[in-house]
Structure formats: structure tokens, C-alpha cells
Coordinates of C-alpha atoms and ligand atoms in Angstrom, one line a residue:
M99 CA 0.0 0.0 0.0
Q100 CA 2.8 2.4 0.8
D101 CA 4.1 2.3 -2.8
D102 CA 0.9 3.9 -3.9
P103 CA 1.6 7.5 -4.9
R104 CA -1.8 8.5 -3.7
I105 CA -0.8 7.9 -0.2
R106 CA 1.3 10.9 0.4
I107 CA 1.9 10.3 4.0
A108 CA 4.7 7.8 4.4
A109 CA 7.7 9.1 2.6
R110 CA 7.3 12.9 3.1
T111 CA 10.4 14.6 4.3
V112 CA 10.2 17.6 6.7
D113 CA 11.1 20.8 4.9
R114 CA 12.3 23.3 7.5
R115 CA 12.9 26.3 5.3
R116 CA 9.5 27.9 4.7
P117 CA 6.0 27.7 6.1
T118 CA 4.2 25.0 4.3
L119 CA 0.8 25.1 6.0
W120 CA 1.5 21.4 6.6
Y121 CA -0.9 21.3 9.5
K122 CA -3.8 21.8 7.1
D123 CA -3.2 18.4 5.6
A124 CA -2.2 16.7 8.8
I125 CA -3.8 14.1 11.0
I126 CA -2.6 14.4 14.6
Y127 CA -2.2 11.4 16.9
Q128 CA -2.4 12.4 20.6
T129 CA -0.6 10.2 23.1
H130 CA 1.1 10.1 26.4
V131 CA 4.7 8.8 26.7
R132 CA 3.9 7.1 30.0
A133 CA 0.8 5.3 28.5
F134 CA 2.2 4.0 25.2
F135 CA 4.9 1.4 25.7
D136 CA 7.3 0.6 28.5
S137 CA 10.7 -0.4 27.1
N138 CA 12.5 -1.1 30.4
N139 CA 9.7 -2.9 32.2
D140 CA 9.5 -0.5 35.2
G141 CA 5.7 -0.1 34.7
V142 CA 5.9 3.3 33.1
G143 CA 5.9 4.1 29.4
D144 CA 9.0 5.8 28.1
F145 CA 10.6 7.5 25.1
P146 CA 12.5 4.4 23.9
G147 CA 9.1 2.6 24.1
L148 CA 7.4 5.2 22.1
T149 CA 10.2 5.2 19.5
E150 CA 9.8 1.4 19.2
K151 CA 6.2 1.9 18.4
L152 CA 6.6 4.5 15.7
D153 CA 6.0 1.9 13.0
Y154 CA 2.5 1.4 14.4
I155 CA 1.8 5.1 14.4
E156 CA 3.2 5.5 10.9
D157 CA 1.2 2.6 9.6
L158 CA -2.0 4.2 11.0
G159 CA -1.4 6.9 8.4
V160 CA -1.3 9.9 10.7
S161 CA 1.2 12.7 10.1
A162 CA 1.9 14.2 13.5
I163 CA 2.2 13.2 17.1
W164 CA 1.1 15.4 20.0
L165 CA 2.7 14.4 23.3
L166 CA 1.1 15.2 26.6
P167 CA 3.5 16.8 29.1
F168 CA 6.6 14.7 29.7
F169 CA 8.6 17.2 31.8
P170 CA 9.8 16.8 35.5
S171 CA 6.7 17.1 37.6
P172 CA 5.2 16.0 40.9
L173 CA 2.5 14.5 38.7
K174 CA -0.4 15.7 40.7
D175 CA -2.1 16.8 37.4
D176 CA -0.5 14.2 35.2
G177 CA 2.4 16.4 34.3
Y178 CA 0.4 19.7 33.7
D179 CA 2.1 20.7 37.0
I180 CA 5.6 21.3 35.7
S181 CA 8.6 21.7 37.9
D182 CA 11.3 22.0 35.2
Y183 CA 10.4 23.2 31.7
C184 CA 13.7 22.2 30.0
A185 CA 14.1 18.5 30.9
V186 CA 12.5 15.1 30.5
N187 CA 10.9 13.4 33.5
P188 CA 13.4 10.7 34.4
A189 CA 10.6 8.2 34.5
Y190 CA 10.1 8.7 30.8
G191 CA 13.8 8.8 29.7
T192 CA 16.4 11.4 29.0
L193 CA 16.8 14.4 26.7
D194 CA 18.8 12.1 24.5
D195 CA 16.0 9.7 24.3
F196 CA 13.7 12.6 23.3
R197 CA 16.2 13.6 20.6
T198 CA 16.3 10.1 19.3
F199 CA 12.5 9.9 19.3
V200 CA 12.2 13.2 17.3
E201 CA 14.8 12.1 14.8
A202 CA 13.1 8.8 14.3
A203 CA 9.7 10.5 13.9
H204 CA 11.1 13.0 11.4
A205 CA 12.7 10.2 9.5
R206 CA 9.2 8.8 8.9
G207 CA 7.8 12.2 8.0
L208 CA 6.0 12.5 11.3
R209 CA 5.9 15.9 13.0
V210 CA 6.1 16.2 16.8
L211 CA 4.0 18.6 18.8
I212 CA 4.6 19.1 22.5
E213 CA 2.9 21.0 25.3
L214 CA 3.6 24.5 26.3
V215 CA 2.0 24.7 29.8
V216 CA 2.8 28.2 31.0
N217 CA -0.4 29.5 32.4
H218 CA 0.8 27.9 35.6
T219 CA 3.6 25.9 37.1
S220 CA 3.8 23.3 39.9
D221 CA 4.1 24.8 43.3
Q222 CA 7.4 22.8 43.4
H223 CA 8.9 24.8 40.6
P224 CA 12.0 26.7 41.7
W225 CA 10.4 29.9 40.5
F226 CA 7.5 29.5 43.0
Q227 CA 9.8 28.3 45.8
R228 CA 11.8 31.5 45.2
A229 CA 8.8 33.8 44.8
R230 CA 7.1 32.8 48.0
R231 CA 10.3 33.7 49.9
A232 CA 11.1 36.9 47.9
P233 CA 10.3 40.4 49.2
K234 CA 6.9 41.7 48.3
G235 CA 7.0 43.7 45.1
S236 CA 10.3 42.2 43.9
P237 CA 10.5 40.8 40.3
E238 CA 11.1 37.3 41.8
R239 CA 8.0 37.5 43.9
D240 CA 6.1 38.9 40.9
F241 CA 6.6 35.8 38.9
Y242 CA 3.2 34.8 40.3
V243 CA 0.0 36.7 41.1
W244 CA -0.4 37.6 44.8
S245 CA -3.1 39.1 47.0
E246 CA -3.3 40.3 50.6
T247 CA -7.0 39.6 50.8
G248 CA -7.9 36.9 48.2
H249 CA -10.8 39.0 47.0
E250 CA -9.6 40.3 43.7
Y251 CA -10.9 39.0 40.3
D252 CA -14.0 37.6 41.9
E253 CA -15.8 37.4 38.6
A254 CA -13.5 34.6 37.5
R255 CA -15.3 31.2 37.5
I256 CA -13.8 28.1 39.2
I257 CA -12.9 25.5 36.6
F258 CA -12.2 22.4 38.7
I259 CA -15.4 22.7 40.6
D260 CA -15.2 19.2 42.0
S261 CA -12.0 19.9 43.9
E262 CA -11.5 23.7 44.3
I263 CA -13.5 26.3 46.2
S264 CA -11.6 29.4 45.3
N265 CA -9.0 30.6 42.7
W266 CA -7.0 32.0 45.6
T267 CA -5.0 29.9 48.1
W268 CA -3.2 31.1 51.2
D269 CA 0.5 30.5 51.2
P270 CA 1.8 30.4 54.8
I271 CA 5.4 31.0 53.6
A272 CA 4.6 34.1 51.5
K273 CA 2.0 35.2 54.0
A274 CA -0.2 36.1 51.0
Y275 CA -2.8 34.4 48.7
F276 CA -1.7 33.2 45.3
W277 CA -3.8 33.0 42.2
H278 CA -4.6 29.7 40.4
R279 CA -7.2 28.9 37.8
F280 CA -6.7 25.1 38.2
Y281 CA -5.6 23.0 41.2
S282 CA -4.3 24.9 44.2
H283 CA -0.9 23.3 43.7
Q284 CA -0.7 25.1 40.3
P285 CA 0.0 28.8 40.9
D286 CA -0.6 30.9 37.8
L287 CA 2.4 32.7 36.3
N288 CA 2.2 36.5 36.1
F289 CA 2.3 37.5 32.4
D290 CA 2.5 41.2 33.3
N291 CA 6.0 40.5 34.4
P292 CA 8.4 40.8 31.4
L293 CA 10.8 38.3 33.1
V294 CA 8.1 35.7 32.8
I295 CA 7.7 36.4 29.1
R296 CA 11.5 36.1 28.8
E297 CA 11.4 32.7 30.4
V298 CA 8.6 31.6 28.1
K299 CA 10.7 32.6 25.1
N300 CA 13.6 30.6 26.5
I301 CA 11.4 27.5 26.9
L302 CA 10.2 27.8 23.3
N303 CA 13.7 28.2 21.9
F304 CA 15.0 25.3 24.0
W305 CA 12.5 22.9 22.4
L306 CA 12.6 24.4 19.0
D307 CA 16.3 23.8 18.9
L308 CA 15.5 20.1 19.7
G309 CA 13.4 20.0 16.6
V310 CA 9.8 20.1 17.7
D311 CA 7.3 21.1 15.1
G312 CA 4.6 22.6 17.2
F313 CA 3.2 23.5 20.6
R314 CA -0.2 22.9 22.1
L315 CA -0.8 26.0 24.2
D316 CA -2.4 24.8 27.4
A317 CA -5.1 26.9 29.0
V318 CA -4.4 30.1 27.1
P319 CA -7.5 32.0 27.8
Y320 CA -6.4 32.5 31.4
L321 CA -2.9 33.9 30.9
I322 CA -3.8 37.4 32.2
E323 CA -6.4 38.5 34.7
R324 CA -8.0 41.9 34.9
E325 CA -10.3 43.4 37.5
G326 CA -13.9 43.8 36.3
T327 CA -13.6 40.9 33.8
D328 CA -14.1 37.2 34.1
G329 CA -10.4 36.8 33.6
E330 CA -10.7 34.9 30.3
N331 CA -9.7 36.1 26.8
V332 CA -8.6 39.6 27.9
P333 CA -7.0 41.7 25.2
E334 CA -3.6 41.6 26.9
T335 CA -3.6 37.8 26.6
H336 CA -3.9 38.1 22.8
R337 CA -0.9 40.4 22.9
V338 CA 1.2 37.8 24.7
L339 CA 0.1 35.2 22.1
K340 CA 1.3 37.5 19.3
M341 CA 4.6 37.7 21.0
I342 CA 4.9 34.0 21.3
R343 CA 4.0 33.6 17.6
A344 CA 6.6 36.1 16.6
E345 CA 9.3 34.3 18.6
V346 CA 8.4 30.9 17.2
E347 CA 8.3 32.3 13.6
R348 CA 11.8 33.8 14.1
R349 CA 13.2 30.4 14.9
N350 CA 11.1 28.1 12.8
P351 CA 8.4 29.5 10.5
D352 CA 7.0 26.1 10.0
C353 CA 6.3 25.5 13.7
V354 CA 2.7 25.5 14.6
L355 CA 0.8 26.8 17.6
L356 CA -2.4 25.0 18.6
A357 CA -4.6 26.8 21.2
E358 CA -6.4 25.0 23.9
A359 CA -9.2 27.6 24.4
N360 CA -12.3 26.0 25.6
Q361 CA -14.6 29.0 24.9
M362 CA -17.8 30.0 23.1
P363 CA -17.4 30.3 19.3
K364 CA -17.1 34.1 19.4
D365 CA -14.3 33.9 22.0
T366 CA -12.5 31.0 20.4
L367 CA -12.1 32.7 17.0
P368 CA -9.9 35.6 18.3
Y369 CA -7.2 33.0 19.1
F370 CA -6.4 33.0 15.4
G371 CA -5.8 36.8 15.5
N372 CA -5.3 38.1 12.0
G373 CA -3.4 35.0 11.2
D374 CA -0.7 36.2 13.6
E375 CA -1.6 34.3 16.8
C376 CA -2.3 30.6 16.8
H377 CA -2.3 28.6 13.6
M378 CA -4.8 26.2 15.0
A379 CA -7.3 26.0 17.8
F380 CA -9.3 23.1 19.1
H381 CA -12.9 23.2 17.9
F382 CA -14.3 23.0 21.4
P383 CA -17.7 24.4 20.3
L384 CA -18.2 21.7 17.7
M385 CA -17.1 18.6 19.7
P386 CA -20.0 18.3 22.1
R387 CA -22.5 19.2 19.4
M388 CA -21.4 16.2 17.3
F389 CA -22.4 14.0 20.2
I390 CA -25.6 15.9 20.7
A391 CA -26.5 15.6 17.0
V392 CA -26.0 11.9 17.0
A393 CA -27.9 11.4 20.2
Q394 CA -30.8 13.6 19.0
E395 CA -30.6 12.3 15.4
D396 CA -30.6 15.9 14.2
S397 CA -28.0 17.7 12.2
T398 CA -29.1 21.2 13.4
P399 CA -26.5 21.5 16.3
I400 CA -23.6 20.8 14.0
I401 CA -24.8 23.0 11.2
E402 CA -25.4 26.0 13.5
V403 CA -22.0 25.8 15.2
V404 CA -20.0 25.2 12.1
E405 CA -21.8 28.0 10.2
S406 CA -20.9 30.4 13.0
T407 CA -17.2 29.4 13.0
M408 CA -16.3 29.1 9.3
R409 CA -14.5 32.3 8.6
L410 CA -10.8 31.9 9.6
P411 CA -7.7 33.7 8.4
E412 CA -6.3 32.0 5.3
N413 CA -3.3 30.4 7.2
C414 CA -5.4 29.1 10.1
Q415 CA -7.2 25.8 10.7
W416 CA -9.5 24.3 13.3
A417 CA -8.3 21.1 15.1
I418 CA -11.3 18.8 15.4
F419 CA -11.4 16.1 18.0
L420 CA -13.9 13.7 19.5
R421 CA -12.1 12.7 22.7
N422 CA -8.9 13.6 24.5
H423 CA -7.2 13.0 27.8
D424 CA -9.6 15.3 29.7
E425 CA -13.3 14.9 30.4
L426 CA -15.7 15.5 27.5
T427 CA -16.2 19.1 28.5
L428 CA -19.7 20.5 28.7
E429 CA -18.6 23.9 30.0
M430 CA -19.5 25.8 26.8
V431 CA -23.0 24.4 26.1
T432 CA -26.3 25.5 27.4
E433 CA -27.6 24.0 30.7
D434 CA -30.3 22.1 28.7
E435 CA -27.7 20.7 26.3
R436 CA -25.5 19.7 29.3
D437 CA -28.4 17.9 31.0
Y438 CA -29.2 16.2 27.8
M439 CA -25.7 15.0 27.4
W440 CA -25.5 13.8 31.0
Q441 CA -28.7 11.9 30.6
F442 CA -27.7 10.3 27.4
Y443 CA -24.1 9.6 27.8
A444 CA -23.4 9.6 31.5
T445 CA -26.3 8.4 33.5
H446 CA -24.1 7.2 36.5
R447 CA -22.6 10.0 38.6
R448 CA -19.3 8.2 38.5
L449 CA -19.0 9.0 34.8
R450 CA -19.0 12.7 35.4
I451 CA -16.4 15.1 36.6
N452 CA -16.5 18.9 36.9
L453 CA -18.8 20.0 34.0
G454 CA -18.0 17.0 31.8
I455 CA -18.1 13.3 31.2
R456 CA -15.0 11.1 31.8
R457 CA -15.4 8.4 29.2
R458 CA -13.6 7.3 26.1
L459 CA -15.2 7.3 22.6
A460 CA -16.0 3.6 22.5
T461 CA -17.6 3.5 26.0
L462 CA -19.6 6.6 25.3
L463 CA -21.1 4.9 22.3
D464 CA -21.7 1.6 24.1
G465 CA -19.1 -0.1 21.8
D466 CA -21.5 0.5 18.8
C467 CA -19.2 0.2 15.8
R468 CA -21.6 2.0 13.5
R469 CA -21.7 5.1 15.6
I470 CA -18.0 5.0 16.2
E471 CA -17.4 4.9 12.5
L472 CA -20.0 7.6 11.9
L473 CA -18.5 10.0 14.3
N474 CA -15.0 9.3 12.9
S475 CA -16.4 10.0 9.4
L476 CA -17.3 13.4 10.7
L477 CA -13.9 13.8 12.4
F478 CA -12.1 13.1 9.2
S479 CA -14.3 15.2 6.8
M480 CA -15.5 18.3 8.6
P481 CA -13.4 21.5 8.2
G482 CA -10.3 21.1 10.2
T483 CA -7.4 18.9 11.1
P484 CA -8.4 15.7 12.9
V485 CA -6.9 14.9 16.3
L486 CA -7.1 11.2 17.3
Y487 CA -6.7 10.1 20.9
Y488 CA -4.5 7.1 21.3
G489 CA -6.4 3.9 21.8
D490 CA -9.6 5.2 20.2
E491 CA -8.5 3.7 16.9
I492 CA -9.0 0.3 18.4
G493 CA -12.1 1.2 20.5
M494 CA -10.3 1.1 23.8
G495 CA -12.5 1.4 26.9
D496 CA -11.9 3.2 30.2
N497 CA -11.9 2.4 33.9
P498 CA -14.4 4.6 35.8
F499 CA -13.1 3.5 39.1
L500 CA -9.8 5.4 38.7
G501 CA -9.4 8.9 40.1
D502 CA -9.8 12.2 38.2
R503 CA -9.3 11.8 34.5
D504 CA -7.0 8.7 34.9
V505 CA -10.2 6.9 33.8
V506 CA -9.2 7.6 30.2
R507 CA -5.4 7.5 30.5
T508 CA -4.8 3.8 31.0
P509 CA -2.1 1.8 29.2
M510 CA -2.3 1.3 25.4
Q511 CA -3.7 -2.2 24.8
W512 CA -1.2 -3.9 22.5
S513 CA -2.1 -7.6 23.0
A514 CA -3.8 -10.1 25.2
D515 CA -0.5 -10.7 27.0
S516 CA -0.2 -9.7 30.7
N517 CA -0.5 -5.9 31.3
A518 CA -2.0 -5.6 27.8
G519 CA 1.5 -6.1 26.2
F520 CA 2.3 -2.6 27.5
S521 CA 4.9 -3.7 30.1
K522 CA 6.5 -6.8 31.5
A523 CA 6.6 -5.2 35.0
D524 CA 4.6 -6.7 37.9
T525 CA 1.1 -5.4 37.5
V526 CA 1.4 -3.7 40.9
A527 CA 4.2 -1.5 39.5
L528 CA 2.2 -0.1 36.5
Y529 CA 1.5 3.6 36.5
L530 CA -2.2 2.6 36.1
P531 CA -3.9 -0.7 35.6
P532 CA -4.9 -1.6 32.0
V533 CA -8.6 -1.9 31.3
M534 CA -9.8 -5.4 32.2
D535 CA -13.5 -5.5 31.8
P536 CA -14.9 -8.2 29.6
L537 CA -16.2 -5.8 26.8
F538 CA -13.3 -3.3 26.5
G539 CA -10.5 -5.0 28.4
Y540 CA -7.2 -5.8 26.7
Q541 CA -8.1 -9.4 26.2
A542 CA -11.0 -8.4 24.0
V543 CA -9.7 -5.1 22.5
N544 CA -6.1 -5.0 21.5
V545 CA -3.9 -4.1 18.5
E546 CA -2.5 -7.5 17.9
V547 CA -5.9 -9.1 17.3
Q548 CA -7.3 -6.2 15.4
K549 CA -4.4 -6.2 13.0
K550 CA -5.3 -9.7 12.0
I551 CA -9.0 -9.2 11.6
R552 CA -9.7 -7.5 8.3
S553 CA -12.9 -5.9 9.4
S554 CA -11.6 -4.6 12.7
L555 CA -12.0 -1.0 13.8
L556 CA -8.2 -0.6 13.6
N557 CA -8.2 -1.6 9.9
W558 CA -11.2 0.5 9.2
M559 CA -9.4 3.5 10.7
R560 CA -6.3 2.8 8.6
W561 CA -8.6 2.7 5.6
V562 CA -10.5 5.9 6.3
I563 CA -7.2 7.7 7.1
R564 CA -5.7 6.7 3.8
V565 CA -8.8 7.9 1.9
R566 CA -8.6 11.2 3.7
N567 CA -4.9 11.5 3.0
A568 CA -5.5 11.0 -0.7
H569 CA -7.8 14.0 -1.0
Q570 CA -6.6 17.4 -0.1
A571 CA -10.1 18.7 -0.2
F572 CA -10.7 17.4 3.3
G573 CA -7.9 19.4 4.8
R574 CA -7.9 22.5 2.7
G575 CA -11.2 22.5 0.8
D576 CA -14.0 25.0 1.0
F577 CA -17.0 23.9 2.9
R578 CA -20.8 24.2 2.2
F579 CA -23.7 22.6 3.9
L580 CA -26.6 21.3 1.8
H581 CA -29.8 21.7 3.7
P582 CA -32.0 18.7 3.0
E583 CA -35.5 18.6 4.5
N584 CA -34.6 15.4 6.3
R585 CA -32.7 16.8 9.3
K586 CA -31.5 13.3 10.3
V587 CA -29.1 13.5 7.4
L588 CA -26.1 15.8 7.4
A589 CA -24.8 16.6 4.0
Y590 CA -21.9 18.9 2.9
L591 CA -19.5 19.6 0.1
R592 CA -15.7 19.9 0.3
C593 CA -14.2 21.6 -2.7
F594 CA -10.5 22.2 -3.5
G595 CA -9.2 23.0 -7.0
E596 CA -10.9 20.7 -9.4
E597 CA -12.1 18.3 -6.7
T598 CA -15.5 18.3 -5.1
I599 CA -16.4 15.7 -2.5
L600 CA -20.0 15.2 -1.2
C601 CA -20.2 13.9 2.3
V602 CA -23.5 12.5 3.6
A603 CA -24.0 11.1 7.0
N604 CA -27.1 9.5 8.5
L605 CA -27.3 10.5 12.2
S606 CA -30.2 8.2 12.8
E607 CA -30.0 4.5 13.7
T608 CA -32.6 3.6 11.1
M609 CA -32.5 3.9 7.3
Q610 CA -33.1 7.3 5.9
A611 CA -34.0 8.7 2.5
V612 CA -32.9 12.2 1.5
Q613 CA -33.1 14.5 -1.5
L614 CA -30.2 16.8 -2.1
D615 CA -30.2 19.9 -4.1
L616 CA -27.1 19.5 -6.3
S617 CA -28.6 21.3 -9.3
D618 CA -25.4 23.4 -9.7
L619 CA -23.5 20.2 -10.1
A620 CA -25.8 18.7 -12.7
G621 CA -24.0 16.3 -15.1
C622 CA -21.5 15.2 -12.5
I623 CA -21.2 11.5 -11.5
P624 CA -20.6 10.6 -7.9
I625 CA -18.0 8.0 -7.2
D626 CA -17.5 6.3 -3.9
L627 CA -14.1 7.1 -2.4
F628 CA -13.8 3.8 -0.7
G629 CA -14.7 1.3 -3.3
G630 CA -15.0 3.2 -6.6
C631 CA -18.7 2.5 -7.2
L632 CA -20.2 4.9 -9.7
M633 CA -23.6 6.3 -8.8
P634 CA -26.3 7.7 -11.1
V635 CA -25.6 11.0 -12.8
I636 CA -26.7 14.1 -10.9
E637 CA -29.6 15.9 -12.7
A638 CA -31.1 19.3 -12.1
A639 CA -33.9 17.7 -10.0
P640 CA -33.1 16.8 -6.3
Y641 CA -30.7 14.0 -6.1
P642 CA -32.2 11.0 -4.1
L643 CA -30.0 8.9 -1.8
T644 CA -30.8 6.3 0.8
L645 CA -28.5 5.5 3.7
G646 CA -28.7 2.6 6.2
G647 CA -28.7 3.4 9.9
H648 CA -25.6 5.5 10.9
A649 CA -24.2 5.0 7.4
F650 CA -22.1 7.7 5.6
Y651 CA -20.9 8.3 2.1
W652 CA -17.9 10.2 0.8
L653 CA -18.5 10.7 -2.9
R654 CA -16.2 12.5 -5.3
L655 CA -18.2 14.3 -8.0
L656 CA -16.6 13.6 -11.3
S657 CA -17.3 16.2 -14.0
P658 CA -18.9 14.7 -17.1
E659 CA -15.6 14.9 -19.0
E660 CA -13.7 13.2 -16.2
A661 CA -16.4 10.6 -15.9
R662 CA -16.1 9.9 -19.7
S663 CA -12.4 9.6 -19.7
R664 CA -12.5 7.2 -16.7
S665 CA -15.2 5.0 -18.0
D666 CA -12.6 2.3 -18.9
N667 CA -11.4 2.3 -15.4
P668 CA -14.0 3.5 -13.0
Q669 CA -12.2 2.4 -9.9
E670 CA -11.2 5.3 -7.6
A671 CA -8.8 2.7 -6.3
M672 CA -8.8 3.5 -2.7
D673 CA -9.3 -0.1 -1.8
R674 CA -9.1 -1.3 1.7
P675 CA -5.4 -1.2 2.7
E676 CA -3.6 -4.5 2.4
L677 CA -3.0 -6.2 5.8
P678 CA 0.8 -6.8 6.1
A679 CA 1.4 -10.4 5.3
K680 CA 2.7 -11.1 8.7
D681 CA -0.5 -10.0 10.3
R682 CA -2.8 -12.0 8.1
I683 CA -4.5 -15.0 9.6
Q684 CA -3.7 -18.1 7.5
G685 CA -6.2 -18.6 4.8
Q686 CA -7.7 -15.1 5.1
R687 CA -8.7 -13.7 1.8
P688 CA -6.4 -10.8 0.6
S689 CA -8.0 -7.4 0.8
G690 CA -9.2 -5.3 -2.1
Ligands
LIG1049 C1 -5.7 21.6 30.4 C2 -5.3 20.2 30.4 O1 -5.8 19.6 29.2 C3 -5.7 19.5 31.6 O2 -5.5 18.1 31.6 C4 -5.1 20.1 32.8 O3 -5.6 19.5 34.0 C5 -5.4 21.6 32.8 N1 -5.0 22.2 31.6 C6 -4.6 22.3 33.9 O4 -3.3 22.2 33.7

């Protein structure tokens, strides 16, 4: 399959000289070093383990890897509490191991994105230890935000409502309150202090010099607080982001900034600036609405949110995701929508945390393959760059009995061997236990088995990713909704250059018929991107389609001339990817 010129992913080399907008064509795989593979059998995943598994990531067809924080940390917030920004947590390896990993990823054409977590540090960071002892008003003290009374900025909401009661915490050493938007062991840095900005630039340059291709900017809406505001998205925060962008561009114009700004649409868009802030931002407004649309069997929530977030600067792109390492956040939906989501997807209190749902994709969808494929078809075809959370490609489950969001951060399930093939350590030494329940546990759900079964979710994901990679329209194309009367069916066009792709998805679990107004494309012939089946020609009259429950189509619309010239060989030729011979079960029919 990899010799096929239409699969542009495998052999691409990284060109570091000029901005390529590579992120528009990318598919990002999000993973955690500690969760992926343990090479030294101490129970914790590490960089050598991740490097060993790069073949797997490459074979999936993704083009970039986003790593959760891997820096020294007390790990009270899974590494988002950093105590040293310019080193690797010894549990995960060394800086040399990181270097080797980046080189190996680049050699495969895979880019590497890491975290920039600078809204806050760990309270164990030397800057905080110094600040709490420094004289009031000194630059060292002012690395953080202090108060005598703990009453300032009282319009700011509390984000971790299950564990915090205030954004201020008393520090007996400093004899003052310090500001924190997250856990009370994560004091917020003070971005009004130029020394903090200088340190952030140093951190950026340190990792840029090691070859990273991008940064996910953690918690950016909260960088700066101002009295009389809710402390989110204040104009000065955007000024800081422009500075970060300028610094990154100076060093590597091809490096990408990806904003984590969990905000309403109108407040998320400004993170792109005029194309001079973040290149990408997670599409937080869209994510929950995809789940609502599937639950309600109604395309309206998706259409409304996408239509209100379509206009981005030319060099910017949404990052679309279904699930990630956090709870499925419901902070930015209405109360009715949140109640609906809780009732539908998280009936048990244990499945909820803060204002969200702590479940993986497969468990949210009761392991229903059709809905998993349907949502992935949206992930890979809506406007934006898809971000795939490790393990979701095999339908991994979660463990709701673990604390906080560890529920969805369990070891990657490689095989039915002990510890899911993740580590040969004693199970008691694992950083977290692998999922073991009969439906989603590693004996039922694992890479080794799914590689061998042609119709497995893993092989379906490899296929859909290859189809997406073969058509730039998905990453770069214009986007237009069709508005069929049947609202259970979501239909849209992706157009780039000569290419027009029609995507149709049935959000209902039963068969649906739909009539699409494609009169401006009359004469075109739709061809299925997966198997090459030619459909009836489009006429001026509404185009009728029927779809089975939760089915979807990706149809390229061939112009009449193109259709004629291809009539000898109608195959779009995006056949199911071949299973590597070594993974094939003896006697299994070859794919295609
Ligand atoms: C956002 C991260 O995604 C989350 O995991 C973390 O807890 C908060 N930032 C606070 O650092």
C-alpha cells in the first residue's frame, strides 16, 4: 500500500525552510509517553518505548504526534504541573531519548507537537519556591499573582469545581494568597512580568532547537487576569500570544501553535488573531455538538455551530477532535444541552467530573461500531485537522473506578498478554492498571488481534485515514452545507481545486432517504471514495439517496468529461489497505 503514490503520508520529508501550512493536511495522533509502551519494564511508558512503536503510528497513516506533558513534575495533574520546563521526567527517559525519538519520527515524515503549559507551574517549581520567599514587590515574587485579601478578580469562575472552592489559596510562607485557575498546587504565572515572558521565550527556543514542530498552548484564555472581567480572553492575553507567535516564527516559520481555548465560538475565533496568533485552535464548540447531533438524530446543532465558525484567516485551521485526555467538556454548552448530554451519555454520577463526562469514545457509544465509524467519518471530513486520541483507533475502553481523568489514561492495549502487552513489570508497578472489563478490556480489545481481523476498527481506521490523505479537499477545501429537508441526514460539500467531494451522514440508527439539491453540479457523476462504485448521474432535479442506519458516504463528484475519460477504469482505487502479510491470519482472503 505504501508504494501507492496517492498515499502521500509515508515518505514525506520535513522541509524546515519555509512555512508549508502542513498542518492543514495533517492528522494528529495524541498520546502520552507514559501510556504508550514501557521499554524497560518498570511499569511506566518511556521515550524508547514510544520510539519502538513509531512503526505502528506511521502505519496508521497519521502525520503528526502530539505528546502530553513529559517534563519533570510531581504528577499531581498528570504532568500539567511542571517543575522544570527544559528537561524530561526521568521516569520517561532522558533528553537524548527525546532527541532520538524526534529524529526517528522525522525520518518517517511524522511531525512532533509538545505541550507549552505556561499559564501555571507546579508549586514545586523553583520559581515558585523563590517567589514565596522573595520580598513583596520584587521581580522574583512577581513571577506569580499575589493578594493580601484573596478577594480580587472575583468574577472569574472556578474551573475544577469538584475539587477547588476558590481561585486564591493562602501560602503560609509568602503570607499572602496566590492565584490559580486550576488546582491549588498550580500557581498561575504573572504574564504582566516581562521576566516571565522572557522565560517563556527561552522555553520555546529550547524545544525548537531540539526539533519540535509545534506546541499545544495549554489553558491560554487565562494567561492574564484583569479586574472587572471574568479573567478569560482579555486583550492583553492576545498580545502575549502574538509575542509567542513572533518568537516561534523567528526560529522556525514552519512551527505550529495549537490553542487550547475552551470557549464559546465568538471567544474562540480571536485566538487565530489576523493569522498572527495561533495557527490552529481546538474546535471546542463543535465537539459536544457532534455527540448531541448523534444522540438527537438531528443535524441542526452541527450546522449551527459550524456556520458560526467558518471564517478563519487563510493560514489558520480548526483542530477537530472527538475525545482527548480530559473529560468530554460541557462547560460551553447551554444548561439544557448539558443535562441532555449527561442523561444520554453519563447516567451514572461516577462517569461525570466537573462539568463534563469522563469516558472514552467507545464506551460513550456503548461499543457500537456503526456510531464509532459515523463520528469518525465526521472527524475526518468536517473542516479542520483531525486529532485522534491514542487507543480510540481500536475502540479502547476506560476504567471509571480510577481517580480524576486517569479513567481515560490507561495503558495502550497492544495484545492479550499480561499488562496488555504494554509492560512486563509486575502489574502492581504499573502507573495505572490496564482496562480489564470483559467488553473493552485488553483481552478483547487490542492491537495484535485487530491487525489480524480485516474488518476490525483498527483496519477500518487505517482505511478511512488513507482515503482522507488521498484528497486534499478534506484538509484545505471550502465547505458548504446542503440543507436537506430530512434533518437526520447531514450533507456537505468539500471543494478544493478541481475536486468536489460530497459527504453525507445518516445521524439516525434507522435507514433514511434524502433528496439533495445538487442542481449546480448537474451532469457530475458521484464515485464512492472507498470502493469506486459509480452512482447515477446528478440531474437538475433533487438527487435522491438512501442510507442505512448510521451510514455515511464520501462521494467524489466527477465532471462529465472526467467521468467519460475514466469510463474504462471507474475504480477510484482507494481499496481497503492490504494487511501486512505477517498480520494476516492463515487462509484469510487478501484485501481489495
Ligand atoms: C488543560 C489540560 O488539558 C488538563 O489536563 C489540565 O488539568 C489543565 N489544563 C490544567 O493544567
